[in-house]
């Protein structure tokens, strides 16, 4: 069999590499505007956006924004004399969104994200996200952690959902849950690898009102780390070093892009400040914000607290009634966990949660019952716990929240391709 | 807040790093056997398995396999004199599976995968899989591809399922599908990044009889690559270079482990042989295997064909009735696609499928209708196609199948953590 060319022109040189002389360009029409003495044609491809002056009177045909066009011409400086222009793909008469200024309204953003992905800012965000995840992996690989591919469904998933609901499905008629957290899988794997992590996709039906926080998504990604035979302060130190490594590497390799969107960003210094949950509650009380007894800090409280700081801070020892059954109770202080959250400063709020895990079968069953849950819902995990799981500590870092922080974004749906925003669904 | 240590002993030195003298060991009891004159105690941690001779008469308490123990003692050579032994986690009286020889029966394998993950072979496989995915990313990053985080659910997913069924869920009462392929998302993203890929988790309810092939899973991972304004032969060459890069890097960095499981492995040479679907059908006919007209090769046919070769081979131009609607029809040959599969030799079968995409709105709608499907099921994608998507070509490589090939595994469920085997479900 001999190779045959595709039935359409293929791409040669990118806009960025384009030099003067005879040129053949294939690119998207990002914008087209007539001004005095000519046409300003702004083209876009993966290398970026570039504007050309096209002499007045040039026949461009019915070229609309978001047409994919092929131009033959002569380039000198930014003047492009066009000898031939053909639309490989014809753009719509009217674009439903402005790619240079994506909509603030989350419904429009989610609805047209498949188109907005072409907007230069959104594309930059997703490129930076690629490097955030890459440097996170690099750090964890260097620390000897093994990465496993995360499951998508399981007979049982994480219960600690803070008001969100699990999504359900059927496999051969049996009930399965979509992964809302890999916590139980991390604990199982830590028995083998000691140091293990997943880049795990999770899905949860968030209360629709969480759209207002600008930091909740129904589908999100966690860097989910677990370390056997280590304690909470070991993994907190690991997490600090990870965040500092990722941000330092990112500034080294892509600092120009990061600074363009977030001029104020700086790499934090370790160790981060540690305050207890009780101290946090007191601080909020002083601000006139009350925290319901035995519950997580409120969304509002977390945000307010986060505004008090200029560096990330740890909050430790949450009441055990506020978290999932799998946390280890602090033996020195009944009713409180050996657990933590990392709060990003300047209003960005929680980005990491974690702690030490309860690994003793009887204690796990006791905790499940205390939470008013049915132990039979956690069948395979309890079966394993009965055979033995190691003590461990770990954490999950929200990739989209971290991306939002690094780039100083206003809304979390700008920090994920094809976002699922609380309360909003799409028809097929 | 001052750090407090966890309420259990933490790990110091690994078994591999352990030198003679006074030692403190925390490790799993992999095996324990009494022989003449002493006890052979085989311990395991993330660094591997190590056997010690323990003098006869040593009080080891009720130490069973898969107990996590802490030993204080004196090590000289492989003789370990024990002064103290404590079980941090007590193993079960009876293990349901043998960690040194995982069960061949897929039901037991899937049922106890959370325990089998501790078996040295399975752990090695998953470590190698980590590096396969890592080198794949490294190759694609070097080639300028942007990686996006893959969605888990979508209002509509891929229809080309070869007899498998989609899994369904609800989000705020609306119908969603679990991702069975990111094809439509790749095409949307290729308009922005030109070169794009996902490491995508997919889930499909496979026909239960596919358990017999040993190469189907209900949940699997694809390296899903798309390249705008390129043709099928461009992406086939890219895929060849990717496979060669990954295997070469793997042999360089982890050749000892790969060779332990697969002494015959060799890195293939490019270009791989290309035969047409029609030629493949003829070859199979000569072997007495018939292919139903207009259908994919049968599972049996694909395996037989794969046994004829010692190197990977491309099969190109499948009948359009055998594949999803999104492939480009070959303009020189009506009824056939500009598409391909890569078949691994020696019985391993298909590992890659791909081709050029139909990008013209009217043609896509026509193809959907030809397949007897309802265009309204593909709402957002058709809306986008109407606004314009670029011509592109791409492929998906099955990570578990590739892992199975590289390590010469017998069954695909050995090549994924927490496998979902066709026809088998787990209770919670």
Coordinates of N, CA and C in Angstrom, one line a residue, chain A residues 1 3-11 26 28 45-46 68 88-92 96 111-112 114-115 117-118 123 126-127 129-131 134 137 141 145-153 155 167-172 174 176 178-179 185 188-189 191-194 201 203 205-206 208 218-219 221 229-231 233 274-276 316 328 330-332 338 356 359 376-377 379-380 383-384 387-392 417-418 420 422-428, chain B residues 1 3-11 26 28 45-46 68 88-92 96 111-112 114-115 117-118 123 126-127 129-131 134 137 141 145-153 155 167-172 174 176 178-179 185 188-189 191-194 201 203 205-206 208 218-219 221 229-231 233 274-276 279 316 328 330-332 338 356 359 376-377 379-380 383-384 387-392 417-418 420 422-428:
Chain A
X1 N 0.8 -1.2 0.0 CA 0.0 0.0 0.0 C 0.9 1.3 0.0
X3 N 1.2 5.4 0.5 CA 0.5 6.5 1.1 C -0.2 7.4 0.1
X4 N -1.4 7.8 0.4 CA -2.1 8.8 -0.5 C -2.3 10.0 0.4
X5 N -2.2 11.2 -0.3 CA -2.4 12.4 0.5 C -3.9 12.6 0.9
X6 N -4.2 13.3 2.0 CA -5.6 13.6 2.3 C -6.2 14.5 1.3
X7 N -7.5 14.4 1.2 CA -8.3 15.2 0.2 C -8.4 16.7 0.6
X8 N -7.5 17.2 1.4 CA -7.5 18.6 1.8 C -6.1 19.1 2.0
X9 N -5.8 20.4 1.8 CA -4.5 20.9 2.0 C -4.0 20.7 3.4
X10 N -2.7 20.4 3.6 CA -2.2 20.2 4.9 C -1.3 21.4 5.3
X11 N -1.0 21.5 6.6 CA -0.4 22.7 7.1 C 1.1 22.6 7.0
X26 N -2.1 28.7 6.2 CA -3.4 28.1 6.6 C -3.7 28.5 8.0
X28 N -6.9 30.2 11.1 CA -8.2 30.7 11.4 C -8.3 32.2 11.3
X45 N -3.4 30.6 14.8 CA -3.2 29.1 14.7 C -2.6 28.8 16.1
X46 N -2.1 27.5 16.2 CA -1.6 27.1 17.5 C -0.5 27.9 18.0
X68 N -11.6 28.8 8.5 CA -10.2 28.3 8.3 C -9.8 28.5 6.9
X88 N -11.2 26.7 3.7 CA -11.3 25.3 3.9 C -12.5 24.9 4.8
X89 N -12.7 25.7 5.7 CA -13.9 25.6 6.6 C -14.5 27.0 6.7
X90 N -15.8 27.0 6.5 CA -16.5 28.3 6.6 C -17.0 28.6 8.0
X91 N -16.7 29.7 8.6 CA -17.1 30.0 9.9 C -18.6 30.4 9.9
X92 N -19.2 30.5 11.1 CA -20.7 30.8 11.1 C -20.9 32.3 10.8
X96 N -21.6 32.8 18.6 CA -22.4 33.0 19.8 C -21.6 33.6 21.0
X111 N -21.6 26.3 28.0 CA -22.4 25.9 26.8 C -21.5 26.0 25.5
X112 N -20.6 27.0 25.5 CA -19.8 27.2 24.3 C -18.3 26.9 24.5
X114 N -16.6 24.4 23.9 CA -16.0 23.7 22.8 C -15.5 24.7 21.7
X115 N -16.0 25.9 21.8 CA -15.6 27.0 20.9 C -14.6 27.9 21.6
X117 N -12.5 27.3 23.7 CA -11.2 26.6 23.8 C -10.2 27.3 22.8
X118 N -10.8 27.9 21.7 CA -9.9 28.6 20.7 C -9.4 30.0 21.2
X123 N -6.8 29.0 25.9 CA -5.8 28.1 25.4 C -4.5 28.2 26.3
X126 N -5.0 26.4 29.6 CA -4.9 24.9 29.5 C -3.5 24.4 29.2
X127 N -2.7 25.3 28.5 CA -1.3 24.9 28.3 C -0.5 25.0 29.6
X129 N -1.9 24.6 32.5 CA -2.3 23.4 33.3 C -1.6 22.1 33.0
X130 N -1.3 22.0 31.7 CA -0.5 20.8 31.3 C 0.8 20.8 32.0
X131 N 1.5 22.0 32.1 CA 2.8 22.0 32.8 C 2.7 21.9 34.3
X134 N 2.4 18.3 34.8 CA 3.7 17.7 34.4 C 4.7 17.8 35.5
X137 N 3.9 15.7 38.5 CA 4.4 14.3 38.3 C 5.9 14.2 38.4
X141 N 7.6 11.7 41.0 CA 8.5 10.6 40.4 C 9.8 10.7 41.1
X145 N 7.5 8.2 44.1 CA 6.1 7.8 44.1 C 5.8 7.1 42.8
X146 N 4.9 6.1 42.9 CA 4.5 5.4 41.7 C 3.1 5.9 41.3
X147 N 2.9 6.2 40.0 CA 1.6 6.7 39.6 C 0.8 5.6 39.0
X148 N -0.5 5.5 39.5 CA -1.4 4.5 38.9 C -2.5 5.2 38.1
X149 N -3.0 4.5 37.1 CA -4.1 5.0 36.4 C -5.4 4.9 37.2
X150 N -6.2 6.0 37.3 CA -7.3 6.0 38.2 C -8.5 5.4 37.6
X151 N -9.3 4.6 38.4 CA -10.6 4.1 37.9 C -11.6 5.2 37.7
X152 N -12.6 4.9 36.9 CA -13.7 5.8 36.6 C -15.0 5.4 37.3
X153 N -15.1 4.2 37.5 CA -16.3 3.7 38.3 C -15.9 2.7 39.3
X155 N -17.7 0.0 42.7 CA -18.9 -0.4 43.4 C -19.1 0.6 44.6
X167 N -22.7 10.4 41.6 CA -23.3 10.0 40.3 C -23.3 8.5 40.2
X168 N -24.4 7.9 39.7 CA -24.6 6.5 39.7 C -24.7 5.9 38.3
X169 N -24.3 4.7 38.1 CA -24.4 4.0 36.8 C -24.6 2.5 37.1
X170 N -24.8 1.8 36.0 CA -25.0 0.3 36.1 C -24.0 -0.3 35.1
X171 N -23.4 -1.4 35.6 CA -22.6 -2.2 34.8 C -23.1 -3.7 34.8
X172 N -23.6 -4.2 33.7 CA -24.2 -5.5 33.7 C -25.3 -5.6 34.7
X174 N -25.5 -4.2 37.6 CA -25.1 -4.0 39.0 C -24.9 -2.5 39.2
X176 N -23.1 0.8 40.3 CA -21.7 1.3 40.4 C -21.8 2.8 40.6
X178 N -19.8 6.6 40.1 CA -18.7 7.2 39.4 C -17.7 7.7 40.5
X179 N -16.4 7.7 40.2 CA -15.5 8.0 41.2 C -15.7 9.4 41.7
X185 N -8.8 3.4 47.1 CA -7.9 2.8 46.1 C -6.4 3.2 46.5
X188 N -5.4 1.0 49.4 CA -5.1 -0.4 48.9 C -3.7 -0.4 48.2
X189 N -3.4 0.6 47.4 CA -2.2 0.6 46.6 C -1.0 0.9 47.5
X191 N -0.3 -0.2 50.3 CA 0.3 -1.5 50.9 C 1.3 -2.1 50.0
X192 N 1.3 -1.8 48.7 CA 2.2 -2.3 47.7 C 3.4 -1.4 47.5
X193 N 3.1 -0.1 47.1 CA 4.1 0.8 46.6 C 4.6 1.8 47.7
X194 N 3.9 1.8 48.9 CA 4.2 2.7 50.0 C 4.0 4.2 49.5
X201 N -9.6 11.8 38.0 CA -10.8 12.6 37.7 C -11.9 12.2 38.6
X203 N -16.1 13.1 39.9 CA -17.4 13.8 39.5 C -18.3 13.7 40.7
X205 N -22.2 15.7 42.0 CA -23.3 16.6 41.7 C -23.3 17.6 42.9
X206 N -22.7 18.8 42.6 CA -22.6 19.8 43.6 C -23.9 20.5 43.8
X208 N -26.5 23.2 43.5 CA -26.4 24.2 42.4 C -26.0 25.6 42.9
X218 N -18.5 20.3 39.0 CA -19.0 19.0 39.2 C -18.0 17.9 38.7
X219 N -17.1 18.3 37.9 CA -16.1 17.4 37.4 C -14.7 18.1 37.6
X221 N -10.2 17.4 38.8 CA -9.1 16.5 38.8 C -8.3 16.7 40.1
X229 N 2.9 4.4 56.2 CA 3.8 4.5 57.3 C 4.4 5.9 57.5
X230 N 3.7 6.9 57.2 CA 4.1 8.3 57.4 C 2.9 9.0 58.1
X231 N 3.2 10.1 58.7 CA 2.2 10.9 59.4 C 1.8 12.1 58.7
X233 N 2.2 15.3 59.3 CA 3.1 16.4 59.1 C 4.2 16.0 58.0
X274 N 0.8 27.0 60.2 CA -0.2 26.0 60.6 C -1.0 26.6 61.7
X275 N -2.3 26.6 61.5 CA -3.2 26.9 62.6 C -4.3 25.8 62.8
X276 N -4.8 25.7 64.0 CA -5.8 24.7 64.2 C -7.2 25.1 63.7
X316 N -5.4 22.6 60.7 CA -5.3 21.2 61.1 C -6.4 20.8 62.1
X328 N -8.0 9.4 60.7 CA -7.6 8.9 62.0 C -7.9 10.0 63.1
X330 N -7.5 12.0 66.5 CA -6.3 12.4 67.2 C -6.4 11.7 68.6
X331 N -5.5 10.8 69.0 CA -5.6 10.1 70.3 C -5.5 11.0 71.5
X332 N -4.8 12.1 71.3 CA -4.6 13.1 72.4 C -5.8 14.0 72.5
X338 N -6.7 13.7 62.9 CA -5.4 14.1 62.5 C -5.4 14.4 61.0
X356 N -4.1 11.7 58.2 CA -3.8 10.3 58.5 C -5.1 9.5 58.4
X359 N -6.8 2.9 59.9 CA -6.5 1.6 59.2 C -7.0 0.4 59.9
X376 N -22.2 -1.9 54.8 CA -22.3 -2.8 53.7 C -22.1 -2.1 52.4
X377 N -22.2 -0.8 52.4 CA -21.9 0.1 51.2 C -20.4 0.1 50.9
X379 N -18.2 -2.6 51.0 CA -17.9 -4.0 51.0 C -16.5 -4.3 50.7
X380 N -16.0 -4.0 49.6 CA -14.6 -4.5 49.2 C -13.6 -3.8 50.1
X383 N -13.6 -5.5 53.5 CA -13.0 -6.8 53.3 C -11.5 -6.7 53.3
X384 N -11.0 -5.7 52.6 CA -9.6 -5.5 52.6 C -9.1 -5.1 54.0
X387 N -8.4 -7.8 56.2 CA -7.2 -8.5 55.9 C -6.0 -7.7 56.2
X388 N -6.2 -6.4 56.3 CA -5.1 -5.5 56.7 C -4.7 -4.5 55.7
X389 N -4.8 -3.2 56.1 CA -4.2 -2.1 55.3 C -3.2 -1.4 56.2
X390 N -2.2 -0.8 55.6 CA -1.2 -0.1 56.4 C -1.6 1.2 56.9
X391 N -1.1 1.7 58.0 CA -1.3 3.1 58.4 C -0.7 4.0 57.3
X392 N -1.3 5.1 57.0 CA -0.8 5.9 55.9 C -1.3 7.3 56.1
X417 N -10.8 22.2 30.6 CA -11.5 22.1 29.3 C -12.9 21.5 29.5
X418 N -13.8 22.0 28.8 CA -15.2 21.4 28.8 C -15.8 21.3 30.2
X420 N -17.9 21.4 33.8 CA -19.2 21.1 34.2 C -19.5 22.0 35.5
X422 N -21.7 23.8 38.5 CA -22.8 23.4 39.4 C -24.1 23.9 38.9
X423 N -25.1 23.0 38.8 CA -26.4 23.4 38.5 C -26.7 23.5 37.0
X424 N -25.7 23.3 36.2 CA -25.8 23.5 34.7 C -25.6 22.2 34.0
X425 N -26.6 21.9 33.1 CA -26.4 20.7 32.3 C -26.5 21.1 30.8
X426 N -26.0 20.2 30.0 CA -26.0 20.5 28.5 C -26.9 19.4 27.9
X427 N -27.7 19.8 26.9 CA -28.3 18.7 26.2 C -27.3 18.1 25.2
X428 N -27.6 16.9 24.7 CA -26.5 16.2 24.0 C -25.9 17.0 22.9
Chain B
X1 N 0.9 25.9 66.1 CA 0.7 24.5 66.2 C 2.0 23.7 66.0
X3 N 4.1 20.2 65.3 CA 3.9 18.8 64.7 C 3.8 17.8 65.8
X4 N 2.9 16.9 65.7 CA 2.9 15.7 66.6 C 3.1 14.5 65.8
X5 N 3.8 13.5 66.3 CA 4.0 12.3 65.5 C 2.8 11.4 65.4
X6 N 2.6 10.6 64.4 CA 1.5 9.8 64.3 C 1.5 8.7 65.4
X7 N 0.3 8.2 65.7 CA 0.2 7.2 66.8 C 0.7 5.8 66.4
X8 N 1.6 5.7 65.4 CA 2.1 4.4 65.0 C 3.6 4.6 64.6
X9 N 4.4 3.5 64.6 CA 5.8 3.7 64.2 C 5.8 4.0 62.7
X10 N 6.8 4.8 62.3 CA 6.9 5.2 60.9 C 8.1 4.5 60.3
X11 N 8.2 4.5 58.9 CA 9.1 3.7 58.2 C 10.5 4.4 58.2
X26 N 10.5 -2.4 59.2 CA 9.0 -2.4 59.1 C 8.7 -3.0 57.7
X28 N 6.1 -6.1 55.3 CA 5.1 -7.1 55.2 C 5.7 -8.5 55.2
X45 N 8.6 -5.0 51.0 CA 8.2 -3.6 51.0 C 8.3 -3.1 49.6
X46 N 8.1 -1.8 49.4 CA 8.1 -1.2 48.1 C 9.4 -1.5 47.3
X68 N 1.8 -6.8 58.7 CA 2.8 -5.7 58.6 C 3.5 -5.7 60.0
X88 N 2.1 -4.6 63.4 CA 1.4 -3.3 63.3 C 0.0 -3.5 62.7
X89 N 0.0 -4.5 61.8 CA -1.3 -4.9 61.1 C -1.2 -6.4 61.1
X90 N -2.3 -7.0 61.5 CA -2.3 -8.5 61.6 C -2.9 -9.0 60.3
X91 N -2.2 -9.9 59.6 CA -2.7 -10.5 58.3 C -3.9 -11.4 58.6
X92 N -4.6 -11.8 57.6 CA -5.7 -12.8 57.7 C -5.2 -14.2 58.0
X96 N -7.0 -15.3 50.5 CA -7.9 -15.9 49.5 C -7.2 -16.1 48.1
X111 N -11.7 -9.9 41.5 CA -12.3 -9.8 42.9 C -11.2 -9.4 43.9
X112 N -10.0 -10.0 43.8 CA -9.0 -9.7 44.8 C -7.9 -8.8 44.3
X114 N -7.4 -5.8 44.7 CA -6.9 -4.9 45.7 C -5.9 -5.5 46.6
X115 N -5.8 -6.8 46.6 CA -4.8 -7.5 47.4 C -3.6 -8.0 46.5
X117 N -2.5 -6.5 44.1 CA -1.6 -5.4 43.7 C -0.3 -5.4 44.5
X118 N -0.3 -6.2 45.6 CA 0.9 -6.4 46.4 C 1.9 -7.5 45.8
X123 N 2.9 -5.6 40.7 CA 3.5 -4.3 41.0 C 4.5 -3.9 40.0
X126 N 2.7 -2.6 36.9 CA 2.1 -1.3 37.0 C 3.2 -0.2 37.1
X127 N 4.3 -0.6 37.6 CA 5.4 0.4 37.5 C 5.9 0.6 36.1
X129 N 4.0 0.2 33.5 CA 2.9 1.0 32.8 C 3.1 2.5 33.1
X130 N 3.5 2.8 34.3 CA 3.8 4.2 34.6 C 4.8 4.8 33.7
X131 N 5.8 4.1 33.4 CA 6.9 4.6 32.5 C 6.5 4.6 31.1
X134 N 4.5 7.7 30.8 CA 5.4 8.8 31.0 C 6.2 9.1 29.7
X137 N 4.0 10.5 27.0 CA 3.9 12.0 27.2 C 5.1 12.7 26.7
X141 N 5.0 15.6 24.0 CA 5.4 17.0 24.4 C 6.5 17.5 23.5
X145 N 2.8 18.6 21.1 CA 1.4 18.3 21.4 C 1.0 18.8 22.8
X146 N -0.2 19.3 22.9 CA -0.7 19.8 24.2 C -1.6 18.7 24.8
X147 N -1.4 18.5 26.1 CA -2.2 17.5 26.7 C -3.3 18.1 27.5
X148 N -4.6 17.7 27.3 CA -5.7 18.1 28.0 C -6.2 17.1 29.0
X149 N -6.8 17.5 30.1 CA -7.4 16.5 31.0 C -8.7 16.1 30.5
X150 N -8.9 14.8 30.4 CA -10.1 14.2 29.8 C -11.3 14.2 30.6
X151 N -12.5 14.5 30.0 CA -13.7 14.5 30.8 C -14.1 13.0 31.1
X152 N -15.0 12.9 32.1 CA -15.5 11.6 32.5 C -16.9 11.3 32.0
X153 N -17.6 12.4 31.9 CA -19.0 12.2 31.4 C -19.3 13.3 30.4
X155 N -22.7 14.8 27.6 CA -24.1 14.5 27.1 C -24.0 13.5 25.9
X167 N -22.2 3.3 29.1 CA -22.7 3.4 30.5 C -23.4 4.8 30.6
X168 N -24.5 4.8 31.3 CA -25.3 6.0 31.4 C -25.3 6.5 32.9
X169 N -25.5 7.8 33.0 CA -25.7 8.4 34.3 C -26.6 9.6 34.2
X170 N -26.9 10.2 35.4 CA -27.7 11.4 35.4 C -26.9 12.5 36.1
X171 N -27.0 13.7 35.6 CA -26.5 14.9 36.3 C -27.6 15.9 36.4
X172 N -28.0 16.3 37.6 CA -29.2 17.1 37.8 C -30.4 16.7 37.0
X174 N -30.5 15.2 34.2 CA -30.3 15.1 32.7 C -29.4 13.9 32.4
X176 N -26.6 11.7 30.9 CA -25.2 11.9 30.5 C -24.7 10.5 30.2
X178 N -21.1 8.0 30.2 CA -19.7 7.9 30.6 C -18.8 7.9 29.4
X179 N -17.7 8.5 29.4 CA -16.9 8.6 28.2 C -16.5 7.2 27.7
X185 N -14.2 15.4 21.4 CA -13.5 16.5 22.2 C -12.1 16.8 21.6
X188 N -12.7 19.0 18.6 CA -13.0 20.4 19.1 C -11.6 21.1 19.5
X189 N -10.8 20.4 20.2 CA -9.6 20.9 20.8 C -8.5 21.1 19.7
X191 N -8.9 22.3 16.9 CA -9.1 23.7 16.3 C -8.3 24.7 17.0
X192 N -8.0 24.5 18.2 CA -7.2 25.5 19.0 C -5.7 25.1 19.0
X193 N -5.4 23.9 19.3 CA -4.0 23.5 19.6 C -3.3 22.8 18.4
X194 N -4.1 22.5 17.4 CA -3.6 21.7 16.2 C -3.1 20.3 16.6
X201 N -9.5 7.9 30.1 CA -10.1 6.7 30.6 C -11.4 6.5 29.9
X203 N -14.9 3.8 29.4 CA -15.7 2.7 30.0 C -16.8 2.2 29.0
X205 N -19.5 -1.3 28.4 CA -20.0 -2.6 28.8 C -19.7 -3.6 27.6
X206 N -18.7 -4.3 27.7 CA -18.3 -5.2 26.6 C -19.2 -6.4 26.7
X208 N -20.2 -10.0 27.4 CA -19.5 -10.8 28.4 C -18.6 -11.9 27.7
X218 N -13.6 -3.7 30.4 CA -14.7 -2.7 30.4 C -14.2 -1.3 30.7
X219 N -13.1 -1.2 31.3 CA -12.5 0.1 31.6 C -11.1 0.1 31.2
X221 N -7.6 2.6 29.2 CA -7.0 3.9 29.0 C -6.5 4.1 27.6
X229 N -5.1 19.3 10.3 CA -4.5 19.6 9.0 C -3.4 18.7 8.6
X230 N -3.6 17.4 9.1 CA -2.6 16.4 8.7 C -3.5 15.2 8.2
X231 N -2.8 14.3 7.5 CA -3.5 13.1 6.9 C -3.2 11.9 7.7
X233 N -1.5 9.2 6.9 CA -0.2 8.6 6.9 C 0.8 9.5 7.8
X274 N 2.3 -2.0 5.7 CA 0.9 -1.5 5.6 C 0.2 -2.5 4.6
X275 N -0.9 -3.1 5.0 CA -1.7 -3.8 4.1 C -3.1 -3.3 4.2
X276 N -3.9 -3.5 3.1 CA -5.3 -3.0 3.2 C -6.2 -4.0 3.9
X279 N -6.8 -6.9 1.6 CA -5.7 -7.8 1.6 C -5.8 -8.7 2.9
X316 N -5.2 -0.8 6.6 CA -5.8 0.5 6.3 C -7.1 0.3 5.4
X328 N -13.4 9.8 7.6 CA -13.4 10.4 6.3 C -13.5 9.2 5.3
X330 N -12.8 7.5 1.8 CA -11.7 7.7 0.8 C -12.4 8.1 -0.5
X331 N -12.0 9.3 -1.0 CA -12.7 9.8 -2.2 C -12.4 9.0 -3.5
X332 N -11.3 8.3 -3.4 CA -10.9 7.5 -4.6 C -11.6 6.1 -4.6
X338 N -10.7 6.4 5.1 CA -9.3 6.7 5.2 C -8.9 6.5 6.7
X356 N -8.5 9.6 9.3 CA -8.8 11.0 9.0 C -10.3 11.2 9.4
X359 N -15.1 16.2 8.5 CA -15.2 17.5 9.2 C -16.3 18.4 8.6
X376 N -29.8 13.9 16.6 CA -30.0 14.7 17.7 C -29.3 14.2 19.0
X377 N -28.8 13.0 18.9 CA -27.9 12.4 20.0 C -26.6 13.1 20.1
X379 N -25.8 16.4 19.7 CA -26.2 17.8 19.6 C -25.0 18.8 19.6
X380 N -24.2 18.8 20.7 CA -23.2 19.8 20.8 C -22.1 19.7 19.7
X383 N -23.6 21.0 16.5 CA -23.6 22.4 16.6 C -22.2 23.0 16.2
X384 N -21.2 22.4 16.8 CA -19.8 22.8 16.6 C -19.5 22.6 15.1
X387 N -20.5 25.2 12.9 CA -19.7 26.4 13.0 C -18.3 26.2 12.5
X388 N -18.0 24.9 12.3 CA -16.7 24.7 11.7 C -15.7 23.9 12.6
X389 N -15.3 22.7 12.2 CA -14.1 22.1 12.8 C -13.1 21.8 11.7
X390 N -11.8 21.8 12.1 CA -10.8 21.6 11.0 C -10.7 20.1 10.6
X391 N -10.3 19.9 9.4 CA -9.9 18.6 9.0 C -8.7 18.1 9.9
X392 N -8.7 16.9 10.3 CA -7.7 16.4 11.2 C -7.6 14.9 11.0
X417 N -4.6 -1.5 37.1 CA -4.9 -1.7 38.5 C -6.4 -1.7 38.6
X418 N -7.0 -2.6 39.5 CA -8.4 -2.7 39.8 C -9.2 -3.0 38.5
X420 N -11.6 -4.2 35.4 CA -13.1 -4.5 35.2 C -13.1 -5.4 34.0
X422 N -14.8 -8.1 31.3 CA -16.1 -8.3 30.7 C -17.0 -9.3 31.4
X423 N -18.2 -9.0 31.7 CA -19.2 -9.9 32.3 C -19.1 -10.0 33.8
X424 N -18.1 -9.4 34.4 CA -17.9 -9.6 35.8 C -18.1 -8.3 36.6
X425 N -19.0 -8.4 37.6 CA -19.2 -7.2 38.4 C -18.8 -7.5 39.9
X426 N -18.6 -6.5 40.6 CA -18.3 -6.7 42.1 C -19.4 -6.1 42.9
X427 N -19.7 -6.7 44.0 CA -20.6 -6.0 44.9 C -19.8 -5.0 45.7
X428 N -20.5 -4.0 46.3 CA -19.8 -2.8 46.8 C -18.6 -3.2 47.8

